[in-house]
Short mmCIF file of C-alpha atoms in Angstrom, two decimals:
data_model
loop_
_atom_site.label_atom_id
_atom_site.label_comp_id
_atom_site.label_asym_id
_atom_site.label_seq_id
_atom_site.Cartn_x
_atom_site.Cartn_y
_atom_site.Cartn_z
CA UNK R 1 35.63 38.07 -127.06
CA UNK R 2 34.29 34.69 -127.66
CA UNK R 3 31.35 33.41 -125.78
CA UNK R 4 31.50 29.97 -124.16
CA UNK R 5 29.51 27.17 -125.36
CA UNK R 6 26.02 26.61 -123.52
CA UNK R 7 27.29 23.50 -121.72
CA UNK R 8 30.04 25.59 -119.96
CA UNK R 9 27.84 28.39 -118.89
CA UNK R 10 26.98 28.95 -115.08
CA UNK R 11 23.35 28.35 -114.18
CA UNK R 12 21.23 31.46 -113.61
CA UNK R 13 20.02 31.75 -109.76
CA UNK R 14 16.34 32.20 -109.50
CA UNK R 15 14.64 34.06 -106.65
CA UNK R 16 12.00 32.37 -104.42
CA UNK R 17 8.36 33.30 -105.02
CA UNK R 18 6.39 35.51 -102.57
CA UNK R 19 4.25 32.56 -101.63
CA UNK R 20 6.94 30.47 -100.56
CA UNK R 21 8.24 33.36 -98.36
CA UNK R 22 4.92 33.83 -96.81
CA UNK R 23 4.57 30.23 -96.16
CA UNK R 24 7.90 30.17 -94.30
CA UNK R 25 7.11 33.11 -92.13
CA UNK R 26 3.78 31.76 -91.19
CA UNK R 27 5.29 28.44 -90.31
CA UNK R 28 7.82 30.08 -88.07
CA UNK R 29 5.22 32.15 -86.25
CA UNK R 30 3.00 29.20 -85.71
CA UNK R 31 5.93 27.36 -84.31
CA UNK R 32 6.67 30.07 -81.76
CA UNK R 33 2.99 30.24 -80.71
CA UNK R 34 2.88 26.58 -80.11
CA UNK R 35 5.89 26.56 -78.05
CA UNK R 36 4.60 29.52 -75.97
CA UNK R 37 1.24 27.76 -75.46
CA UNK R 38 2.97 24.49 -74.50
CA UNK R 39 5.06 26.21 -71.91
CA UNK R 40 2.01 28.13 -70.52
CA UNK R 41 0.00 24.96 -70.34
CA UNK R 42 2.82 23.11 -68.47
CA UNK R 43 2.98 26.03 -65.82
CA UNK R 44 -0.91 25.91 -65.44
CA UNK R 45 -0.93 22.08 -64.84
CA UNK R 46 1.90 22.55 -62.22
CA UNK R 47 -0.29 25.26 -60.46
CA UNK R 48 -3.24 23.05 -60.47
CA UNK R 49 -1.41 20.19 -58.90
CA UNK R 50 0.02 22.43 -56.19
CA UNK R 51 -3.24 24.28 -55.49
CA UNK R 52 -5.13 21.30 -53.78
CA UNK R 53 -2.04 20.59 -51.57
CA UNK R 54 -1.91 24.03 -50.28
CA UNK R 55 -5.58 24.19 -49.90
CA UNK R 56 -5.54 20.95 -47.97
CA UNK R 57 -2.86 22.25 -45.68
CA UNK R 58 -4.65 25.39 -45.21
CA UNK R 59 -7.78 23.40 -44.27
CA UNK R 60 -5.78 21.32 -41.79
CA UNK R 61 -4.44 24.31 -39.96
CA UNK R 62 -7.98 25.84 -39.83
CA UNK R 63 -9.44 22.55 -38.42
CA UNK R 64 -6.56 22.23 -35.89
CA UNK R 65 -7.40 25.65 -34.48
CA UNK R 66 -10.98 24.88 -34.32
CA UNK R 67 -10.54 21.51 -32.18
CA UNK R 68 -12.45 21.74 -28.96
CA UNK R 69 -10.83 21.07 -25.53
CA UNK R 70 -13.69 19.73 -23.54
CA UNK R 71 -12.05 20.67 -20.19
CA UNK R 72 -11.83 24.29 -21.22
CA UNK R 73 -15.32 24.12 -22.87
CA UNK R 74 -16.82 22.96 -19.59
CA UNK R 75 -15.06 25.66 -17.69
CA UNK R 76 -16.47 28.33 -19.93
CA UNK R 77 -19.85 29.55 -18.42
CA UNK R 78 -21.31 30.45 -21.80
CA UNK R 79 -20.66 27.04 -23.63
CA UNK R 80 -23.39 24.55 -24.43
CA UNK R 81 -21.24 21.92 -22.62
CA UNK R 82 -21.21 23.64 -19.42
CA UNK R 83 -24.91 24.30 -19.40
CA UNK R 84 -25.74 20.66 -20.35
CA UNK R 85 -23.64 19.41 -17.48
CA UNK R 86 -25.23 21.84 -15.00
CA UNK R 87 -28.72 20.61 -16.20
CA UNK R 88 -27.70 17.13 -15.96
CA UNK R 89 -26.51 17.46 -12.23
CA UNK R 90 -29.81 19.09 -11.06
CA UNK R 91 -31.70 16.52 -13.16
CA UNK R 92 -29.90 13.64 -11.52
CA UNK R 93 -30.76 14.95 -8.02
CA UNK R 94 -34.42 15.31 -8.99
CA UNK R 95 -34.21 11.83 -10.50
CA UNK R 96 -33.31 10.31 -7.10
CA UNK R 97 -36.10 12.14 -5.36
CA UNK R 98 -38.58 11.18 -8.01
CA UNK R 99 -37.71 7.60 -7.47
CA UNK R 100 -38.10 7.91 -3.72
CA UNK R 101 -41.65 9.43 -4.21
CA UNK R 102 -42.47 6.60 -6.66
CA UNK R 103 -42.99 9.00 -9.45
CA UNK R 104 -41.69 6.51 -11.88
CA UNK R 105 -42.84 8.22 -15.14
CA UNK R 106 -40.95 11.44 -14.23
CA UNK R 107 -37.98 9.45 -13.26
CA UNK R 108 -38.07 7.71 -16.57
CA UNK R 109 -38.39 11.13 -18.41
CA UNK R 110 -35.51 12.46 -16.50
CA UNK R 111 -33.38 9.46 -17.04
CA UNK R 112 -33.90 9.49 -20.81
CA UNK R 113 -32.99 13.19 -21.17
CA UNK R 114 -29.88 12.56 -19.06
CA UNK R 115 -28.85 9.70 -21.44
CA UNK R 116 -29.26 11.85 -24.41
CA UNK R 117 -27.14 14.61 -22.91
CA UNK R 118 -24.38 12.04 -21.98
CA UNK R 119 -24.50 10.85 -25.52
CA UNK R 120 -24.25 14.27 -27.02
CA UNK R 121 -21.32 15.09 -24.78
CA UNK R 122 -19.39 11.89 -25.73
CA UNK R 123 -20.01 12.62 -29.38
CA UNK R 124 -18.65 16.10 -29.09
CA UNK R 125 -15.71 14.80 -27.16
CA UNK R 126 -14.92 12.19 -29.70
CA UNK R 127 -15.19 14.59 -32.85
CA UNK R 128 -13.34 17.48 -30.85
CA UNK R 129 -15.94 20.02 -32.21
CA UNK R 130 -17.92 22.42 -30.05
CA UNK R 131 -21.39 21.52 -29.52
CA UNK R 132 -23.56 23.37 -32.04
CA UNK R 133 -26.62 25.46 -30.97
CA UNK R 134 -29.13 23.33 -32.77
CA UNK R 135 -28.10 20.27 -31.07
CA UNK R 136 -27.89 21.63 -27.51
CA UNK R 137 -30.88 23.86 -27.20
CA UNK R 138 -33.49 21.22 -27.56
CA UNK R 139 -31.86 19.11 -24.88
CA UNK R 140 -31.57 22.17 -22.40
CA UNK R 141 -35.03 23.10 -23.06
CA UNK R 142 -36.30 19.75 -22.53
CA UNK R 143 -34.39 19.25 -19.26
CA UNK R 144 -35.44 22.71 -18.14
CA UNK R 145 -39.07 21.90 -18.42
CA UNK R 146 -38.71 18.53 -16.61
CA UNK R 147 -36.83 20.42 -13.76
CA UNK R 148 -39.73 22.90 -13.68
CA UNK R 149 -42.06 19.99 -13.59
CA UNK R 150 -40.19 18.56 -10.71
CA UNK R 151 -40.27 21.61 -8.80
CA UNK R 152 -44.15 21.88 -9.34
CA UNK R 153 -44.16 18.32 -7.95
CA UNK R 154 -42.93 19.88 -4.71
CA UNK R 155 -39.41 18.89 -5.11
CA UNK R 156 -38.13 22.25 -4.22
CA UNK R 157 -34.64 23.22 -3.69
CA UNK R 158 -34.73 22.93 0.02
CA UNK R 159 -36.13 19.43 -0.11
CA UNK R 160 -33.60 18.52 -2.75
CA UNK R 161 -30.75 19.74 -0.64
CA UNK R 162 -31.90 17.94 2.45
CA UNK R 163 -32.41 14.72 0.53
CA UNK R 164 -28.90 14.90 -1.17
CA UNK R 165 -27.37 15.57 2.14
CA UNK R 166 -28.85 12.61 3.86
CA UNK R 167 -27.64 10.45 0.89
CA UNK R 168 -24.22 11.83 1.14
CA UNK R 169 -24.21 11.08 4.88
CA UNK R 170 -25.48 7.49 4.23
CA UNK R 171 -22.77 7.06 1.63
CA UNK R 172 -20.06 8.24 3.98
CA UNK R 173 -21.28 5.97 6.68
CA UNK R 174 -21.16 2.94 4.29
CA UNK R 175 -17.63 3.87 3.13
CA UNK R 176 -16.44 4.13 6.68
CA UNK R 177 -18.08 0.91 7.72
CA UNK R 178 -16.43 -0.73 4.76
CA UNK R 179 -13.02 0.72 5.78
CA UNK R 180 -13.44 -0.53 9.29
CA UNK R 181 -14.46 -4.03 8.20
CA UNK R 182 -11.53 -4.16 5.71
CA UNK R 183 -9.04 -3.11 8.53
CA UNK R 184 -10.50 -5.54 11.00
CA UNK R 185 -10.59 -8.44 8.63
CA UNK R 186 -6.96 -7.71 7.54
CA UNK R 187 -5.80 -7.74 11.11
CA UNK R 188 -7.71 -10.80 11.85
CA UNK R 189 -6.15 -12.59 8.85
CA UNK R 190 -2.82 -11.54 9.89
CA UNK R 191 -3.16 -12.86 13.59
CA UNK R 192 -5.02 -16.07 12.66
CA UNK R 193 -3.42 -19.48 11.94
CA UNK R 194 -3.96 -21.50 8.66
CA UNK R 195 -5.84 -24.84 8.96
CA UNK R 196 -2.73 -26.94 8.56
CA UNK R 197 -0.93 -25.26 11.45
CA UNK R 198 -3.89 -25.97 13.76
CA UNK R 199 -3.55 -29.56 12.67
CA UNK R 200 0.13 -29.57 13.81
CA UNK R 201 -1.15 -28.38 17.31
CA UNK R 202 -3.71 -31.11 17.57
CA UNK R 203 -1.13 -33.87 16.72
CA UNK R 204 1.36 -32.40 19.12
CA UNK R 205 -1.40 -32.16 21.91
CA UNK R 206 -2.17 -35.93 21.27
CA UNK R 207 1.51 -36.74 21.85
CA UNK R 208 1.67 -34.79 25.04
CA UNK R 209 -1.35 -36.70 26.38
CA UNK R 210 -0.29 -40.08 25.31
CA UNK R 211 3.47 -39.91 25.98
CA UNK R 212 4.47 -39.09 29.55
CA UNK R 213 8.11 -39.04 28.63
CA UNK R 214 7.60 -35.73 26.84
CA UNK R 215 6.28 -34.15 30.06
CA UNK R 216 9.31 -35.48 31.94
CA UNK R 217 11.72 -33.95 29.47
CA UNK R 218 9.92 -30.69 29.49
CA UNK R 219 10.11 -30.53 33.35
CA UNK R 220 13.97 -31.19 33.12
CA UNK R 221 14.26 -28.12 30.62
CA UNK R 222 12.17 -25.84 32.98
CA UNK R 223 14.38 -26.69 35.79
CA UNK R 224 17.69 -26.48 34.09
CA UNK R 225 20.38 -24.30 35.85
CA UNK R 226 21.33 -22.84 32.45
CA UNK R 227 18.06 -20.77 32.57
CA UNK R 228 19.61 -18.59 35.18
CA UNK R 229 23.14 -18.48 33.98
CA UNK R 230 24.07 -14.92 32.86
CA UNK R 231 27.09 -16.20 31.16
CA UNK R 232 24.98 -17.53 28.51
CA UNK R 233 23.03 -15.71 25.79
CA UNK R 234 19.18 -15.27 26.64
CA UNK R 235 16.46 -14.71 24.29
CA UNK R 236 12.78 -14.24 24.90
CA UNK R 237 9.62 -14.67 22.70
CA UNK R 238 6.07 -14.20 23.64
CA UNK R 239 3.64 -15.84 21.18
CA UNK R 240 0.77 -18.49 20.51
CA UNK R 241 2.03 -19.26 17.12
CA UNK R 242 3.98 -22.57 17.39
CA UNK R 243 5.49 -22.78 13.84
CA UNK R 244 6.40 -19.12 13.91
CA UNK R 245 8.20 -19.32 17.28
CA UNK R 246 9.92 -22.44 16.07
CA UNK R 247 11.04 -20.78 12.89
CA UNK R 248 12.58 -17.79 14.90
CA UNK R 249 14.54 -20.29 17.28
CA UNK R 250 15.69 -22.38 14.41
CA UNK R 251 16.96 -19.46 12.45
CA UNK R 252 18.75 -18.18 15.50
CA UNK R 253 20.52 -21.38 16.40
CA UNK R 254 21.34 -22.00 12.78
CA UNK R 255 23.20 -18.92 12.44
CA UNK R 256 24.81 -18.81 15.86
CA UNK R 257 28.56 -19.55 16.24
CA UNK R 258 28.03 -21.44 19.52
CA UNK R 259 24.37 -22.53 19.59
CA UNK R 260 24.81 -24.56 22.93
CA UNK R 261 25.20 -21.27 24.64
CA UNK R 262 21.87 -19.92 23.71
CA UNK R 263 18.89 -19.99 26.05
CA UNK R 264 15.43 -19.25 24.80
CA UNK R 265 12.56 -18.26 27.19
CA UNK R 266 8.99 -18.58 25.53
CA UNK R 267 5.81 -17.69 27.02
CA UNK R 268 2.55 -18.77 25.38
CA UNK R 269 -1.08 -19.15 26.57
CA UNK R 270 -2.76 -22.23 28.06
CA UNK R 271 -4.23 -23.49 24.81
CA UNK R 272 -0.75 -23.66 23.21
CA UNK R 273 1.30 -24.55 26.20
CA UNK R 274 1.40 -28.47 25.76
CA UNK R 275 1.80 -28.49 21.90
CA UNK R 276 4.74 -26.12 22.32
CA UNK R 277 6.17 -28.32 24.98
CA UNK R 278 5.95 -31.44 22.79
CA UNK R 279 7.39 -29.81 19.69
CA UNK R 280 10.65 -28.21 21.37
CA UNK R 281 11.14 -31.50 23.41
CA UNK R 282 10.92 -33.81 20.49
CA UNK R 283 12.96 -31.65 17.97
CA UNK R 284 16.61 -30.95 17.97
CA UNK R 285 17.75 -27.36 18.09
CA UNK R 286 21.46 -27.87 18.12
CA UNK R 287 21.80 -28.23 21.95
CA UNK R 288 20.26 -24.94 22.97
CA UNK R 289 18.03 -24.90 26.03
CA UNK R 290 14.31 -23.88 25.55
CA UNK R 291 11.96 -22.99 28.35
CA UNK R 292 8.15 -22.92 27.83
CA UNK R 293 5.84 -21.03 30.26
CA UNK R 294 2.20 -20.05 30.07
CA UNK R 295 0.91 -16.66 30.97
CA UNK R 296 -1.86 -17.83 33.23
CA UNK R 297 0.87 -18.98 35.69
CA UNK R 298 1.88 -15.35 36.22
CA UNK R 299 -0.53 -14.58 39.13
CA UNK R 300 1.32 -11.47 40.03
CA UNK R 301 0.26 -9.96 36.66
CA UNK R 302 -3.32 -8.93 37.83
CA UNK R 303 -5.77 -6.07 37.49
CA UNK R 304 -4.53 -4.51 40.76
CA UNK R 305 -0.92 -4.43 39.44
CA UNK R 306 -1.31 -3.74 35.73
CA UNK R 307 -3.80 -1.38 34.20
CA UNK R 308 -3.45 -3.39 31.03
CA UNK R 309 -4.84 -6.48 32.61
CA UNK R 310 -7.79 -4.45 33.90
CA UNK R 311 -8.52 -3.31 30.21
CA UNK R 312 -8.00 -6.64 28.69
CA UNK R 313 -10.41 -8.23 31.09
CA UNK R 314 -13.19 -5.78 30.08
CA UNK R 315 -13.27 -6.56 26.53
CA UNK R 316 -14.11 -9.72 24.52
CA UNK R 317 -12.34 -11.28 21.49
CA UNK R 318 -13.53 -8.60 19.21
CA UNK R 319 -12.58 -5.71 21.50
CA UNK R 320 -15.87 -4.71 22.66
CA UNK R 321 -17.00 -4.35 26.33
CA UNK R 322 -18.13 -7.58 28.09
CA UNK R 323 -20.33 -6.01 30.73
CA UNK R 324 -22.25 -3.70 28.24
CA UNK R 325 -21.02 -0.62 29.80
CA UNK R 326 -20.26 2.49 27.95
CA UNK R 327 -17.08 3.33 29.77
CA UNK R 328 -15.00 1.70 27.16
CA UNK R 329 -15.84 2.61 23.66
CA UNK R 330 -12.92 1.41 21.34
CA UNK R 331 -12.57 2.88 17.92
CA UNK R 332 -13.49 -0.12 15.58
CA UNK R 333 -10.67 1.01 13.24
CA UNK R 334 -8.17 -0.02 15.92
CA UNK R 335 -9.48 -3.34 16.91
CA UNK R 336 -7.15 -6.11 16.79
CA UNK R 337 -7.08 -9.08 19.18
CA UNK R 338 -3.28 -8.95 19.06
CA UNK R 339 -3.25 -5.64 21.12
CA UNK R 340 -5.69 -6.89 23.47
CA UNK R 341 -3.67 -10.03 24.29
CA UNK R 342 -1.55 -10.19 27.52
CA UNK R 343 1.18 -12.03 25.35
CA UNK R 344 1.73 -8.70 23.51
CA UNK R 345 2.10 -6.61 26.61
CA UNK R 346 4.54 -9.04 28.22
CA UNK R 347 7.45 -7.32 26.85
CA UNK R 348 6.97 -4.49 29.47
CA UNK R 349 7.33 -7.05 32.28
CA UNK R 350 10.45 -8.80 31.31
CA UNK R 351 12.42 -8.01 34.43
CA UNK R 352 9.59 -9.36 36.51
CA UNK R 353 9.23 -12.45 34.47
CA UNK R 354 13.00 -13.14 34.55
CA UNK R 355 14.10 -11.63 37.88
CA UNK R 356 17.55 -13.29 37.91
CA UNK R 357 18.64 -12.22 34.30
CA UNK R 358 20.93 -9.11 33.61
CA UNK R 359 20.43 -8.89 29.72
CA UNK R 360 18.08 -10.43 27.22
CA UNK R 361 17.22 -10.14 23.54
CA UNK R 362 13.64 -9.84 22.60
CA UNK R 363 12.52 -11.11 19.40
CA UNK R 364 9.02 -11.00 17.77
CA UNK R 365 7.55 -14.11 16.22
CA UNK R 366 7.37 -12.71 12.85
CA UNK R 367 11.18 -12.11 12.53
CA UNK R 368 13.91 -14.32 10.91
CA UNK R 369 17.49 -14.32 12.20
CA UNK R 370 20.16 -14.37 9.33
CA UNK R 371 23.46 -13.73 11.55
CA UNK R 372 24.88 -14.57 14.90
CA UNK R 373 23.13 -12.20 17.34
CA UNK R 374 25.50 -12.86 20.40
CA UNK R 375 27.58 -9.77 19.64
CA UNK R 376 24.48 -7.67 20.84
CA UNK R 377 25.27 -8.74 24.47
CA UNK R 378 28.74 -7.09 24.27
CA UNK R 379 27.38 -3.75 22.82
CA UNK R 380 27.73 -0.75 25.01
CA UNK R 381 24.39 0.78 25.65
CA UNK R 382 25.92 3.81 27.49
CA UNK R 383 23.64 3.40 30.47
CA UNK R 384 20.40 3.13 28.35
CA UNK R 385 17.79 0.41 28.91
CA UNK R 386 16.83 -0.46 25.32
CA UNK R 387 18.92 -1.03 22.23
CA UNK R 388 16.89 -0.72 19.00
CA UNK R 389 17.15 0.36 15.47
CA UNK R 390 15.68 3.69 14.92
CA UNK R 391 13.08 4.31 12.21
CA UNK R 392 13.10 8.11 11.81
CA UNK R 393 14.87 8.36 8.40
CA UNK R 394 11.32 9.17 7.05
CA UNK R 395 9.41 11.95 8.61
CA UNK R 396 6.40 9.78 9.33
CA UNK R 397 8.30 7.90 12.03
CA UNK R 398 8.58 10.91 14.33
CA UNK R 399 6.90 10.78 17.67
CA UNK R 400 4.33 13.22 16.59
CA UNK R 401 3.04 10.45 14.07
CA UNK R 402 2.28 8.08 17.01
CA UNK R 403 1.08 10.25 19.75
CA UNK R 404 -1.42 13.12 20.27
CA UNK R 405 0.67 16.07 21.21
CA UNK R 406 -2.41 18.33 21.69
CA UNK R 407 -2.45 16.90 25.18
CA UNK R 408 -0.34 19.00 27.52
CA UNK R 409 0.65 15.92 29.43
CA UNK R 410 2.56 14.84 26.31
CA UNK R 411 3.78 18.27 25.03
CA UNK R 412 5.27 19.32 28.27
CA UNK R 413 7.53 16.22 28.59
CA UNK R 414 8.06 14.71 25.24
CA UNK R 415 9.83 16.22 22.00
CA UNK R 416 7.29 15.65 19.22
CA UNK R 417 10.25 15.50 16.70
CA UNK R 418 11.94 12.64 18.64
CA UNK R 419 12.96 9.61 16.74
CA UNK R 420 10.89 6.49 16.65
CA UNK R 421 12.24 2.90 16.83
CA UNK R 422 11.30 -0.56 16.25
CA UNK R 423 10.17 -3.54 18.59
CA UNK R 424 10.97 -6.97 17.05
CA UNK R 425 14.82 -6.99 17.90
CA UNK R 426 15.64 -5.23 21.21
CA UNK R 427 18.52 -5.85 23.58
CA UNK R 428 17.45 -4.96 27.07
CA UNK R 429 19.58 -4.17 30.04
CA UNK R 430 17.57 -5.54 32.83
CA UNK R 431 19.67 -3.99 35.58
CA UNK R 432 19.27 -0.56 34.15
CA UNK R 433 15.60 -1.32 33.62
CA UNK R 434 15.06 -2.09 37.17
CA UNK R 435 16.91 0.93 38.35
CA UNK R 436 14.96 3.31 36.16
CA UNK R 437 11.59 1.50 36.98
CA UNK R 438 10.67 1.51 33.33
CA UNK R 439 7.62 -0.84 34.04
CA UNK R 440 6.20 1.88 36.39
CA UNK R 441 6.71 4.50 33.71
CA UNK R 442 4.81 2.26 31.43
CA UNK R 443 1.99 1.92 33.94
CA UNK R 444 1.87 5.78 34.38
CA UNK R 445 1.44 6.30 30.55
CA UNK R 446 -1.15 3.54 30.30
CA UNK R 447 -3.20 5.11 33.11
CA UNK R 448 -2.85 8.49 31.36
CA UNK R 449 -4.28 6.94 28.15
CA UNK R 450 -7.27 5.22 29.82
CA UNK R 451 -9.61 7.26 27.57
CA UNK R 452 -7.53 6.58 24.36
CA UNK R 453 -6.70 10.35 23.94
CA UNK R 454 -2.91 10.00 23.74
CA UNK R 455 -2.75 7.13 21.21
CA UNK R 456 -5.08 4.72 19.62
CA UNK R 457 -3.39 1.66 18.10
CA UNK R 458 -0.81 -0.75 19.17
CA UNK R 459 1.91 -1.18 21.88
CA UNK R 460 4.64 0.87 20.03
CA UNK R 461 3.35 4.27 21.44
CA UNK R 462 3.42 2.99 24.89
CA UNK R 463 7.01 1.69 24.21
CA UNK R 464 8.14 4.96 22.90
CA UNK R 465 7.07 6.80 26.00
CA UNK R 466 8.34 4.10 28.45
CA UNK R 467 11.68 4.14 26.95
CA UNK R 468 11.86 7.79 26.06
CA UNK R 469 15.39 9.12 26.67
CA UNK R 470 16.51 5.47 27.57
CA UNK R 471 17.13 3.96 24.12
CA UNK R 472 20.39 3.40 22.44
CA UNK R 473 20.29 3.57 18.48
CA UNK R 474 21.66 0.38 16.87
CA UNK R 475 23.14 -0.02 13.34
CA UNK R 476 20.48 -0.25 10.89
CA UNK R 477 21.88 -3.57 9.61
CA UNK R 478 20.76 -5.26 12.76
CA UNK R 479 17.04 -5.02 12.01
CA UNK R 480 15.24 -4.51 8.64
CA UNK R 481 11.63 -4.18 8.68
CA UNK R 482 8.55 -3.70 6.30
CA UNK R 483 8.69 -7.35 4.91
CA UNK R 484 5.06 -7.67 5.78
CA UNK R 485 3.83 -4.86 3.64
CA UNK R 486 6.55 -3.42 1.37
CA UNK R 487 7.36 -5.14 -1.78
CA UNK R 488 10.23 -2.88 -2.82
CA UNK R 489 12.87 -3.47 -0.14
CA UNK R 490 16.45 -3.33 -1.61
CA UNK R 491 17.87 -6.89 -1.82
CA UNK R 492 21.14 -5.82 -0.70
CA UNK R 493 19.72 -4.52 2.61
CA UNK R 494 18.04 -7.77 3.23
CA UNK R 495 21.21 -9.72 2.68
CA UNK R 496 23.21 -7.61 4.98
CA UNK R 497 20.53 -7.65 7.67
CA UNK R 498 21.10 -9.62 10.90
CA UNK R 499 17.29 -9.89 11.44
CA UNK R 500 14.46 -9.23 8.91
CA UNK R 501 11.04 -8.61 10.33
CA UNK R 502 7.73 -9.39 8.66
CA UNK R 503 5.86 -6.67 10.28
CA UNK R 504 2.52 -5.93 8.76
CA UNK R 505 -0.30 -7.99 7.83
CA UNK R 506 1.26 -10.16 5.13
CA UNK R 507 2.71 -12.75 7.39
CA UNK R 508 5.08 -15.35 5.46
CA UNK R 509 2.98 -18.32 6.71
CA UNK R 510 -0.29 -16.87 5.17
CA UNK R 511 -1.41 -17.13 1.53
CA UNK R 512 -1.29 -13.30 1.45
CA UNK R 513 2.35 -13.16 2.25
CA UNK R 514 4.66 -11.44 -0.22
CA UNK R 515 6.00 -14.20 -2.38
CA UNK R 516 9.33 -12.41 -2.79
CA UNK R 517 10.26 -12.81 0.82
CA UNK R 518 8.60 -16.06 1.71
CA UNK R 519 11.74 -18.08 0.87
CA UNK R 520 13.53 -16.21 3.78
CA UNK R 521 11.13 -17.68 6.24
CA UNK R 522 10.46 -21.05 4.67
CA UNK R 523 14.23 -21.86 4.69
CA UNK R 524 14.00 -22.28 8.42
CA UNK R 525 10.86 -24.30 8.67
CA UNK R 526 11.35 -28.04 9.19
CA UNK R 527 9.62 -29.10 5.89
CA UNK R 528 10.46 -32.75 6.59
CA UNK R 529 8.78 -33.08 9.79
CA UNK R 530 6.02 -35.89 9.51
CA UNK R 531 3.29 -33.70 11.14
CA UNK R 532 3.96 -30.78 8.85
CA UNK R 533 3.96 -33.03 5.87
CA UNK R 534 0.73 -34.87 6.92
CA UNK R 535 -1.04 -31.63 7.77
CA UNK R 536 0.11 -29.91 4.72
CA UNK R 537 -1.25 -32.47 2.34
CA UNK R 538 -4.44 -33.20 4.28
#
């Protein structure tokens, strides 16, 4: 067999050397080791990144559990905060005594330690950490030594207690005196007139003196037969505030369907009689008739007839006894010249003042009429004397809130849960009044309250007793109260009311009046009158 030529022969395969094989093996092993190390390094880095976050969360949780609640800390008898507060309280007492005994050095030391304690407590409250022992013990020890030093200076516990008791009593007396003064000045402000209204009175008085025609017209009004006509609608007001009375009259006639059928009976005092006459004669009130009287002309209203007159004559303008006797000792908290004025008590003598009338509507001078009031005269009172809006929707307007039912005179005759009602808009049946002798009942209760044990303040309690069992409830929309002290009355209730009443100290003619309600009153003030313009700008 012939052999191929060398050019056509297949090349011989040669095996790799051992060195090459060893290099390949080592390279592969090194690669695997590098891959493993790289993976392990990444895991370790991830653990290092997550570990601080976990540690931080753990520390936050730990801090949250260790936060201090200062209130609980003080309640704990073993806490340093509680001990510091107790030491401070005692140190403050000794500080007062040291100052009284002119031991100024001891007082300065006590004051300095007290300030340090207050600073430490403030810091502890801000950082919400318990007070550490090393900070609290020096202060506690220092205060203890100063307290012992105070005791060695004869400021013993008995002396401390007596001194602090006297201080407490002095502070209570000052607080009571401040309350009395505040209440008195509030009542005085409510019953006083602004300077511009006094100015109007002075100008009207000058007109009365210089213009005799005004006096003639006033006499004609006071002698008008319409004053006795029971077919007309009669209203009565008792006040010494000219502008307030004028506003009530103006609002009543402005909202009446037939103003010429209205008759107004106004009683004032001698100081305001002539200005009121001049005002109502020289101004137009849509044809209504207006009668002005003064209380000084009621000679029948004397001390022998009325116990109220006897009481009023015994006190001065401020409500204190005139003769210096100790028989009458009024509580200063309830002093108000309004309640010591005969004008205020005249509402209990309406049948005597107007003996020919059968029905009359009583209005307060701080009320405003928004609707026609003549339908009141046709209401059926079911034999009762007084028609009024009840105020007992809230518990504090029950009779026991006005009267002292610890007295057997009251508890045996009057139900303490009886409903209260309001003066300010009242329809009175004077025929039923005379038959029931309500004025005599009023005198009886005034005599029973001569020592002030049955009630203290105002005339409403006397009215509640005098008309007890003789009052007919009216619809609430006839009379809405509280405009003199309540800023949150529902506007819909005010709009639906026939009469809104500014009872309270914030009268609408005063600067302290509630601004939200003032337009209701100002709407019926004759703002264009030359005297009001001149006095308002002077």
